[in-house]
Amino acid sequence: FITNQVVLPISALNSAIGKKEFPENFLSLPQTKISEIDRLTNTIISQNQNISNFHQTITDILMASDINLVTFYSDTAHNVTHGFGTFQALLGDDFDNVVMTFTNESFARLKERIYQNFTLYSSDSNQFDQSTIQTDIYLDQRTQKYICVKTRELEHEQTIVMLDYTNYVLEQEKIKKERDYDVLTSLLNRFSFTQKVTEYLSLHPDAPVCMAMWDLDFLKTLNDTYGHDIGDRYLNQAGNILQGLNPEKSFVARVSGDEFFAFLFDYVNKEALTDAVRETHQRLNASTITLPNGERYNLSASCGYVCSVGGDYEDLKKYADLAMYVSKKSVKGSIHEFDPQNERAADGSPS
């Protein structure tokens, strides 16, 4: 009697709990016909439903407030994960905005489905007293949204929060571009160029490199004759030509009104560096812009460059500037490589 009326019902209840085969929205447990145990079971079911209703209320509030957020809470000790939030708005129409309950295995499949379209944008980790919070920002290739994923780990718990970071990332990119790039030409500015070149030289002290400097000729004449709009067109065209340098092997900057710098690296030898600079110089001087009267106006830029194995940023810049000085003093639009004679000539010393 005890086995049939007590042990077997409790065993069935224990088996159901052990399997943890939960429906999406609520926990379903069998009745034992033992009033005290069934009251406890009903209380568990009721509390689970209350939690589900609470999560759904939070989801409704998030949707009403246009906050795109998804949260997962995993109890690894009991093999259960609860998820709620604005799934559709954040992850796409393939997901439903419902409170979901998963086993560890089904949650792992869901994460794989979510992350299959993610590309890592940035990552950071912070250690607290009893836990670590990992912050990863991904670009969702399908929705083109930046999604911040914060993961908090405890011994038997894991919390994952996914938040739409698109506006934040785009705003940061805008600030970074305004800080590091020239507004007119979209090339690097002096600050970011100096920073990148200095860092490269410190990391590659024995690499062959080249520093080149161009000074546009006749910019003042164009500004005075046709206005600054034409002068800006002249500068933009020069920037477009210099951007033709391999972006994986060069840094290019507009450092002042009519001066442009280029730093070349990762070429096999000095000859390859020289060829790249001289070919770019030739393309620049062969380029034209259209004047208000419809005529074509040729660009002209004087260039100086120096090739070296490693070196100091300030020294390389100085030598390229001295070589460019020789170009401007000889024939406008010409190009010269630095040698020690250039420095003596610039100082007014006899050669």
GROMACS .gro file of C-alpha atoms in nm:
model
  351
    1PHE     CA    1   0.000   0.000   0.000
    2ILE     CA    2   0.274   0.245   0.098
    3THR     CA    3   0.467   0.159  -0.220
    4ASN     CA    4   0.164   0.213  -0.446
    5GLN     CA    5   0.019   0.513  -0.270
    6VAL     CA    6   0.335   0.701  -0.163
    7VAL     CA    7   0.660   0.574  -0.305
    8LEU     CA    8   0.551   0.535  -0.668
    9PRO     CA    9   0.381   0.879  -0.699
   10ILE     CA   10   0.677   1.050  -0.539
   11SER     CA   11   0.910   0.856  -0.769
   12ALA     CA   12   0.707   0.970  -1.071
   13LEU     CA   13   0.728   1.331  -0.952
   14ASN     CA   14   1.101   1.297  -0.891
   15SER     CA   15   1.145   1.144  -1.237
   16ALA     CA   16   0.959   1.432  -1.402
   17ILE     CA   17   1.175   1.683  -1.220
   18GLY     CA   18   1.487   1.487  -1.309
   19LYS     CA   19   1.405   1.483  -1.680
   20LYS     CA   20   1.347   1.859  -1.680
   21GLU     CA   21   1.147   1.838  -2.002
   22PHE     CA   22   0.986   2.178  -1.959
   23PRO     CA   23   0.746   2.338  -2.207
   24GLU     CA   24   0.843   2.682  -2.332
   25ASN     CA   25   0.631   2.888  -2.099
   26PHE     CA   26   0.566   2.687  -1.782
   27LEU     CA   27   0.672   2.397  -1.569
   28SER     CA   28   0.442   2.094  -1.576
   29LEU     CA   29   0.459   1.838  -1.296
   30PRO     CA   30   0.236   1.531  -1.231
   31GLN     CA   31  -0.003   1.507  -0.937
   32THR     CA   32   0.076   1.245  -0.671
   33LYS     CA   33  -0.273   1.230  -0.513
   34ILE     CA   34  -0.100   1.306  -0.183
   35SER     CA   35  -0.254   1.634  -0.074
   36GLU     CA   36   0.048   1.776   0.108
   37ILE     CA   37   0.288   1.699  -0.177
   38ASP     CA   38   0.042   1.816  -0.443
   39ARG     CA   39  -0.002   2.147  -0.263
   40LEU     CA   40   0.376   2.189  -0.269
   41THR     CA   41   0.382   2.092  -0.637
   42ASN     CA   42   0.105   2.340  -0.720
   43THR     CA   43   0.291   2.611  -0.532
   44ILE     CA   44   0.604   2.541  -0.739
   45ILE     CA   45   0.401   2.551  -1.060
   46SER     CA   46   0.227   2.871  -0.950
   47GLN     CA   47   0.554   3.042  -0.857
   48ASN     CA   48   0.707   2.937  -1.187
   49GLN     CA   49   0.408   3.082  -1.369
   50ASN     CA   50   0.439   3.404  -1.168
   51ILE     CA   51   0.804   3.432  -1.272
   52SER     CA   52   0.704   3.370  -1.632
   53ASN     CA   53   0.434   3.637  -1.611
   54PHE     CA   54   0.681   3.879  -1.454
   55HIS     CA   55   0.931   3.817  -1.735
   56GLN     CA   56   0.658   3.868  -1.993
   57THR     CA   57   0.564   4.198  -1.825
   58ILE     CA   58   0.927   4.310  -1.843
   59THR     CA   59   0.933   4.211  -2.212
   60ASP     CA   60   0.617   4.414  -2.278
   61ILE     CA   61   0.769   4.714  -2.102
   62LEU     CA   62   1.089   4.681  -2.308
   63MET     CA   63   0.889   4.665  -2.630
   64ALA     CA   64   0.682   4.969  -2.531
   65SER     CA   65   0.994   5.168  -2.444
   66ASP     CA   66   1.186   5.068  -2.762
   67ILE     CA   67   1.466   4.908  -2.559
   68ASN     CA   68   1.599   4.606  -2.746
   69LEU     CA   69   1.726   4.367  -2.479
   70VAL     CA   70   1.736   3.991  -2.428
   71THR     CA   71   1.833   3.814  -2.105
   72PHE     CA   72   1.916   3.451  -2.031
   73TYR     CA   73   1.961   3.313  -1.680
   74SER     CA   74   2.109   2.964  -1.651
   75ASP     CA   75   2.099   2.749  -1.340
   76THR     CA   76   2.365   2.497  -1.440
   77ALA     CA   77   2.317   2.289  -1.127
   78HIS     CA   78   1.953   2.220  -1.218
   79ASN     CA   79   1.996   2.214  -1.598
   80VAL     CA   80   1.755   2.496  -1.671
   81THR     CA   81   1.779   2.832  -1.852
   82HIS     CA   82   1.513   3.102  -1.867
   83GLY     CA   83   1.512   3.356  -2.148
   84PHE     CA   84   1.301   3.666  -2.202
   85GLY     CA   85   1.315   4.000  -2.385
   86THR     CA   86   1.255   4.159  -2.724
   87PHE     CA   87   1.391   3.872  -2.934
   88GLN     CA   88   1.241   3.985  -3.264
   89ALA     CA   89   1.352   4.347  -3.239
   90LEU     CA   90   1.707   4.248  -3.142
   91LEU     CA   91   1.772   3.922  -3.328
   92GLY     CA   92   1.526   3.921  -3.616
   93ASP     CA   93   1.186   3.785  -3.711
   94ASP     CA   94   1.294   3.422  -3.673
   95PHE     CA   95   1.254   3.460  -3.295
   96ASP     CA   96   0.937   3.504  -3.088
   97ASN     CA   97   0.892   3.753  -2.805
   98VAL     CA   98   0.796   3.491  -2.547
   99VAL     CA   99   0.943   3.377  -2.217
  100MET     CA  100   1.131   3.055  -2.288
  101THR     CA  101   1.267   2.778  -2.069
  102PHE     CA  102   1.544   2.548  -2.190
  103THR     CA  103   1.752   2.257  -2.080
  104ASN     CA  104   2.127   2.314  -2.110
  105GLU     CA  105   2.135   2.118  -2.434
  106SER     CA  106   1.853   2.311  -2.601
  107PHE     CA  107   1.999   2.642  -2.482
  108ALA     CA  108   2.336   2.549  -2.633
  109ARG     CA  109   2.160   2.492  -2.967
  110LEU     CA  110   1.983   2.827  -2.939
  111LYS     CA  111   2.313   3.010  -2.870
  112GLU     CA  112   2.471   2.841  -3.170
  113ARG     CA  113   2.181   2.960  -3.383
  114ILE     CA  114   2.214   3.317  -3.252
  115TYR     CA  115   2.593   3.341  -3.275
  116GLN     CA  116   2.623   3.196  -3.624
  117ASN     CA  117   2.570   3.543  -3.773
  118PHE     CA  118   2.789   3.730  -3.522
  119THR     CA  119   3.130   3.882  -3.599
  120LEU     CA  120   3.333   4.000  -3.299
  121TYR     CA  121   3.388   4.378  -3.295
  122SER     CA  122   3.549   4.428  -2.953
  123SER     CA  123   3.600   4.239  -2.628
  124ASP     CA  124   3.668   4.325  -2.265
  125SER     CA  125   3.670   4.146  -1.929
  126ASN     CA  126   3.631   4.275  -1.573
  127GLN     CA  127   3.697   4.076  -1.259
  128PHE     CA  128   3.483   4.132  -0.951
  129ASP     CA  129   3.494   3.970  -0.605
  130GLN     CA  130   3.309   3.651  -0.690
  131SER     CA  131   3.251   3.672  -1.062
  132THR     CA  132   3.381   3.782  -1.400
  133ILE     CA  133   3.180   3.997  -1.640
  134GLN     CA  134   3.277   3.945  -2.002
  135THR     CA  135   3.167   4.220  -2.241
  136ASP     CA  136   3.171   4.138  -2.613
  137ILE     CA  137   3.032   4.354  -2.891
  138TYR     CA  138   2.933   4.175  -3.211
  139LEU     CA  139   2.812   4.284  -3.551
  140ASP     CA  140   2.510   4.078  -3.651
  141GLN     CA  141   2.572   4.028  -4.023
  142ARG     CA  142   2.208   3.950  -4.089
  143THR     CA  143   2.046   4.248  -3.916
  144GLN     CA  144   2.352   4.482  -3.941
  145LYS     CA  145   2.313   4.564  -3.573
  146TYR     CA  146   2.588   4.591  -3.316
  147ILE     CA  147   2.492   4.375  -3.018
  148CYS     CA  148   2.660   4.399  -2.679
  149VAL     CA  149   2.671   4.066  -2.493
  150LYS     CA  150   2.749   4.080  -2.120
  151THR     CA  151   2.815   3.745  -1.955
  152ARG     CA  152   2.839   3.700  -1.576
  153GLU     CA  153   2.973   3.371  -1.446
  154LEU     CA  154   2.923   3.223  -1.099
  155GLU     CA  155   2.987   2.869  -0.977
  156HIS     CA  156   2.647   2.730  -1.076
  157GLU     CA  157   2.493   3.031  -1.251
  158GLN     CA  158   2.536   3.222  -1.572
  159THR     CA  159   2.361   3.540  -1.678
  160ILE     CA  160   2.375   3.663  -2.037
  161VAL     CA  161   2.237   4.003  -2.134
  162MET     CA  162   2.216   4.107  -2.501
  163LEU     CA  163   2.161   4.474  -2.578
  164ASP     CA  164   2.136   4.673  -2.902
  165TYR     CA  165   2.455   4.883  -2.916
  166THR     CA  166   2.419   5.006  -3.274
  167ASN     CA  167   2.368   5.374  -3.194
  168TYR     CA  168   2.646   5.369  -2.934
  169VAL     CA  169   2.899   5.207  -3.168
  170LEU     CA  170   2.813   5.437  -3.459
  171GLU     CA  171   2.844   5.741  -3.233
  172GLN     CA  172   3.182   5.619  -3.107
  173GLU     CA  173   3.296   5.558  -3.465
  174LYS     CA  174   3.190   5.910  -3.555
  175ILE     CA  175   3.381   6.058  -3.260
  176LYS     CA  176   3.686   5.848  -3.347
  177LYS     CA  177   3.673   5.957  -3.710
  178GLU     CA  178   3.645   6.324  -3.615
  179ARG     CA  179   3.938   6.280  -3.376
  180ASP     CA  180   4.168   6.078  -3.603
  181TYR     CA  181   4.080   6.183  -3.958
  182ASP     CA  182   4.093   6.495  -4.170
  183VAL     CA  183   3.738   6.618  -4.230
  184LEU     CA  184   3.795   6.725  -4.591
  185THR     CA  185   3.991   6.432  -4.736
  186SER     CA  186   3.908   6.153  -4.486
  187LEU     CA  187   4.282   6.082  -4.457
  188LEU     CA  188   4.454   6.049  -4.120
  189ASN     CA  189   4.529   6.376  -3.943
  190ARG     CA  190   4.868   6.468  -3.800
  191PHE     CA  191   4.794   6.330  -3.453
  192SER     CA  192   4.677   5.984  -3.560
  193PHE     CA  193   4.945   5.957  -3.831
  194THR     CA  194   5.219   6.033  -3.579
  195GLN     CA  195   5.072   5.780  -3.336
  196LYS     CA  196   5.047   5.500  -3.591
  197VAL     CA  197   5.393   5.555  -3.739
  198THR     CA  198   5.558   5.580  -3.398
  199GLU     CA  199   5.392   5.259  -3.285
  200TYR     CA  200   5.496   5.075  -3.602
  201LEU     CA  201   5.858   5.188  -3.571
  202SER     CA  202   5.874   5.075  -3.208
  203LEU     CA  203   5.737   4.732  -3.296
  204HIS     CA  204   5.947   4.683  -3.612
  205PRO     CA  205   6.288   4.843  -3.549
  206ASP     CA  206   6.459   4.645  -3.829
  207ALA     CA  207   6.194   4.674  -4.103
  208PRO     CA  208   6.252   4.866  -4.428
  209VAL     CA  209   6.027   5.174  -4.429
  210CYS     CA  210   5.979   5.494  -4.624
  211MET     CA  211   5.854   5.838  -4.523
  212ALA     CA  212   5.725   6.057  -4.807
  213MET     CA  213   5.598   6.414  -4.801
  214TRP     CA  214   5.404   6.600  -5.070
  215ASP     CA  215   5.344   6.974  -5.086
  216LEU     CA  216   5.075   7.082  -5.334
  217ASP     CA  217   5.184   7.356  -5.572
  218PHE     CA  218   4.960   7.651  -5.672
  219LEU     CA  219   4.691   7.592  -5.407
  220LYS     CA  220   4.696   7.957  -5.303
  221THR     CA  221   4.660   8.065  -5.667
  222LEU     CA  222   4.354   7.845  -5.709
  223ASN     CA  223   4.196   7.974  -5.388
  224ASP     CA  224   4.258   8.338  -5.484
  225THR     CA  225   4.141   8.295  -5.843
  226TYR     CA  226   3.848   8.051  -5.821
  227GLY     CA  227   3.759   8.037  -5.451
  228HIS     CA  228   3.809   7.784  -5.176
  229ASP     CA  229   3.559   7.536  -5.320
  230ILE     CA  230   3.797   7.476  -5.611
  231GLY     CA  231   4.088   7.465  -5.369
  232ASP     CA  232   3.906   7.198  -5.169
  233ARG     CA  233   3.847   7.002  -5.489
  234TYR     CA  234   4.220   7.023  -5.558
  235LEU     CA  235   4.298   6.889  -5.210
  236ASN     CA  236   4.039   6.613  -5.237
  237GLN     CA  237   4.177   6.495  -5.568
  238ALA     CA  238   4.525   6.476  -5.418
  239GLY     CA  239   4.386   6.279  -5.124
  240ASN     CA  240   4.210   6.036  -5.359
  241ILE     CA  241   4.534   5.966  -5.545
  242LEU     CA  242   4.731   5.909  -5.224
  243GLN     CA  243   4.463   5.671  -5.099
  244GLY     CA  244   4.564   5.453  -5.393
  245LEU     CA  245   4.860   5.336  -5.188
  246ASN     CA  246   4.806   4.989  -5.046
  247PRO     CA  247   4.613   5.054  -4.721
  248GLU     CA  248   4.760   4.739  -4.565
  249LYS     CA  249   5.114   4.869  -4.624
  250SER     CA  250   5.084   5.241  -4.567
  251PHE     CA  251   4.953   5.524  -4.351
  252VAL     CA  252   4.848   5.838  -4.539
  253ALA     CA  253   4.768   6.175  -4.382
  254ARG     CA  254   4.689   6.535  -4.456
  255VAL     CA  255   4.895   6.713  -4.191
  256SER     CA  256   4.833   7.078  -4.284
  257GLY     CA  257   4.669   7.294  -4.549
  258ASP     CA  258   4.863   7.167  -4.850
  259GLU     CA  259   5.095   6.904  -4.701
  260PHE     CA  260   5.044   6.528  -4.718
  261PHE     CA  261   5.249   6.251  -4.555
  262ALA     CA  262   5.274   5.883  -4.641
  263PHE     CA  263   5.452   5.615  -4.442
  264LEU     CA  264   5.514   5.288  -4.629
  265PHE     CA  265   5.608   4.956  -4.469
  266ASP     CA  266   5.604   4.582  -4.520
  267TYR     CA  267   5.761   4.604  -4.868
  268VAL     CA  268   6.032   4.355  -4.959
  269ASN     CA  269   6.312   4.609  -5.000
  270LYS     CA  270   6.405   4.971  -5.063
  271GLU     CA  271   6.349   4.941  -5.438
  272ALA     CA  272   5.988   4.833  -5.387
  273LEU     CA  273   5.931   5.123  -5.148
  274THR     CA  274   6.082   5.372  -5.393
  275ASP     CA  275   5.875   5.236  -5.683
  276ALA     CA  276   5.552   5.273  -5.483
  277VAL     CA  277   5.630   5.636  -5.391
  278ARG     CA  278   5.738   5.736  -5.741
  279GLU     CA  279   5.440   5.568  -5.908
  280THR     CA  280   5.204   5.749  -5.670
  281HIS     CA  281   5.382   6.077  -5.739
  282GLN     CA  282   5.347   6.022  -6.113
  283ARG     CA  283   4.973   5.949  -6.083
  284LEU     CA  284   4.925   6.258  -5.869
  285ASN     CA  285   5.095   6.491  -6.118
  286ALA     CA  286   4.902   6.332  -6.405
  287SER     CA  287   4.566   6.399  -6.235
  288THR     CA  288   4.336   6.692  -6.313
  289ILE     CA  289   4.034   6.877  -6.175
  290THR     CA  290   3.761   7.067  -6.361
  291LEU     CA  291   3.753   7.446  -6.320
  292PRO     CA  292   3.429   7.648  -6.317
  293ASN     CA  293   3.486   7.742  -6.683
  294GLY     CA  294   3.503   7.374  -6.779
  295GLU     CA  295   3.877   7.364  -6.835
  296ARG     CA  296   4.095   7.091  -6.690
  297TYR     CA  297   4.364   7.194  -6.442
  298ASN     CA  298   4.662   6.971  -6.374
  299LEU     CA  299   4.761   6.887  -6.019
  300SER     CA  300   5.119   6.955  -5.921
  301ALA     CA  301   5.296   6.845  -5.603
  302SER     CA  302   5.657   6.856  -5.495
  303CYS     CA  303   5.773   6.543  -5.312
  304GLY     CA  304   6.057   6.439  -5.087
  305TYR     CA  305   6.110   6.098  -4.934
  306VAL     CA  306   6.356   5.897  -4.731
  307CYS     CA  307   6.397   5.520  -4.710
  308SER     CA  308   6.542   5.361  -4.401
  309VAL     CA  309   6.565   5.045  -4.195
  310GLY     CA  310   6.362   5.137  -3.890
  311GLY     CA  311   6.435   5.479  -3.745
  312ASP     CA  312   6.290   5.760  -3.540
  313TYR     CA  313   5.967   5.932  -3.644
  314GLU     CA  314   6.096   6.286  -3.602
  315ASP     CA  315   6.416   6.209  -3.792
  316LEU     CA  316   6.231   6.048  -4.082
  317LYS     CA  317   5.991   6.339  -4.102
  318LYS     CA  318   6.280   6.587  -4.096
  319TYR     CA  319   6.468   6.409  -4.375
  320ALA     CA  320   6.157   6.382  -4.596
  321ASP     CA  321   6.090   6.752  -4.539
  322LEU     CA  322   6.446   6.844  -4.639
  323ALA     CA  323   6.416   6.636  -4.955
  324MET     CA  324   6.086   6.806  -5.041
  325TYR     CA  325   6.250   7.146  -4.984
  326VAL     CA  326   6.502   7.057  -5.254
  327SER     CA  327   6.217   6.962  -5.491
  328LYS     CA  328   6.033   7.292  -5.440
  329LYS     CA  329   6.354   7.490  -5.490
  330SER     CA  330   6.435   7.311  -5.814
  331VAL     CA  331   6.135   7.227  -6.034
  332LYS     CA  332   5.778   7.231  -5.901
  333GLY     CA  333   5.619   6.890  -5.926
  334SER     CA  334   5.954   6.711  -5.898
  335ILE     CA  335   6.053   6.438  -5.656
  336HIS     CA  336   6.378   6.385  -5.461
  337GLU     CA  337   6.512   6.126  -5.223
  338PHE     CA  338   6.692   6.249  -4.913
  339ASP     CA  339   7.068   6.237  -4.889
  340PRO     CA  340   7.305   6.422  -4.655
  341GLN     CA  341   7.372   6.688  -4.922
  342ASN     CA  342   7.006   6.797  -4.894
  343GLU     CA  343   7.052   6.886  -4.528
  344ARG     CA  344   7.360   7.101  -4.595
  345ALA     CA  345   7.180   7.277  -4.880
  346ALA     CA  346   6.880   7.348  -4.656
  347ASP     CA  347   7.110   7.493  -4.392
  348GLY     CA  348   7.275   7.721  -4.643
  349SER     CA  349   7.606   7.541  -4.610
  350PRO     CA  350   7.824   7.496  -4.920
  351SER     CA  351   7.785   7.154  -5.078
   0.00000   0.00000   0.00000
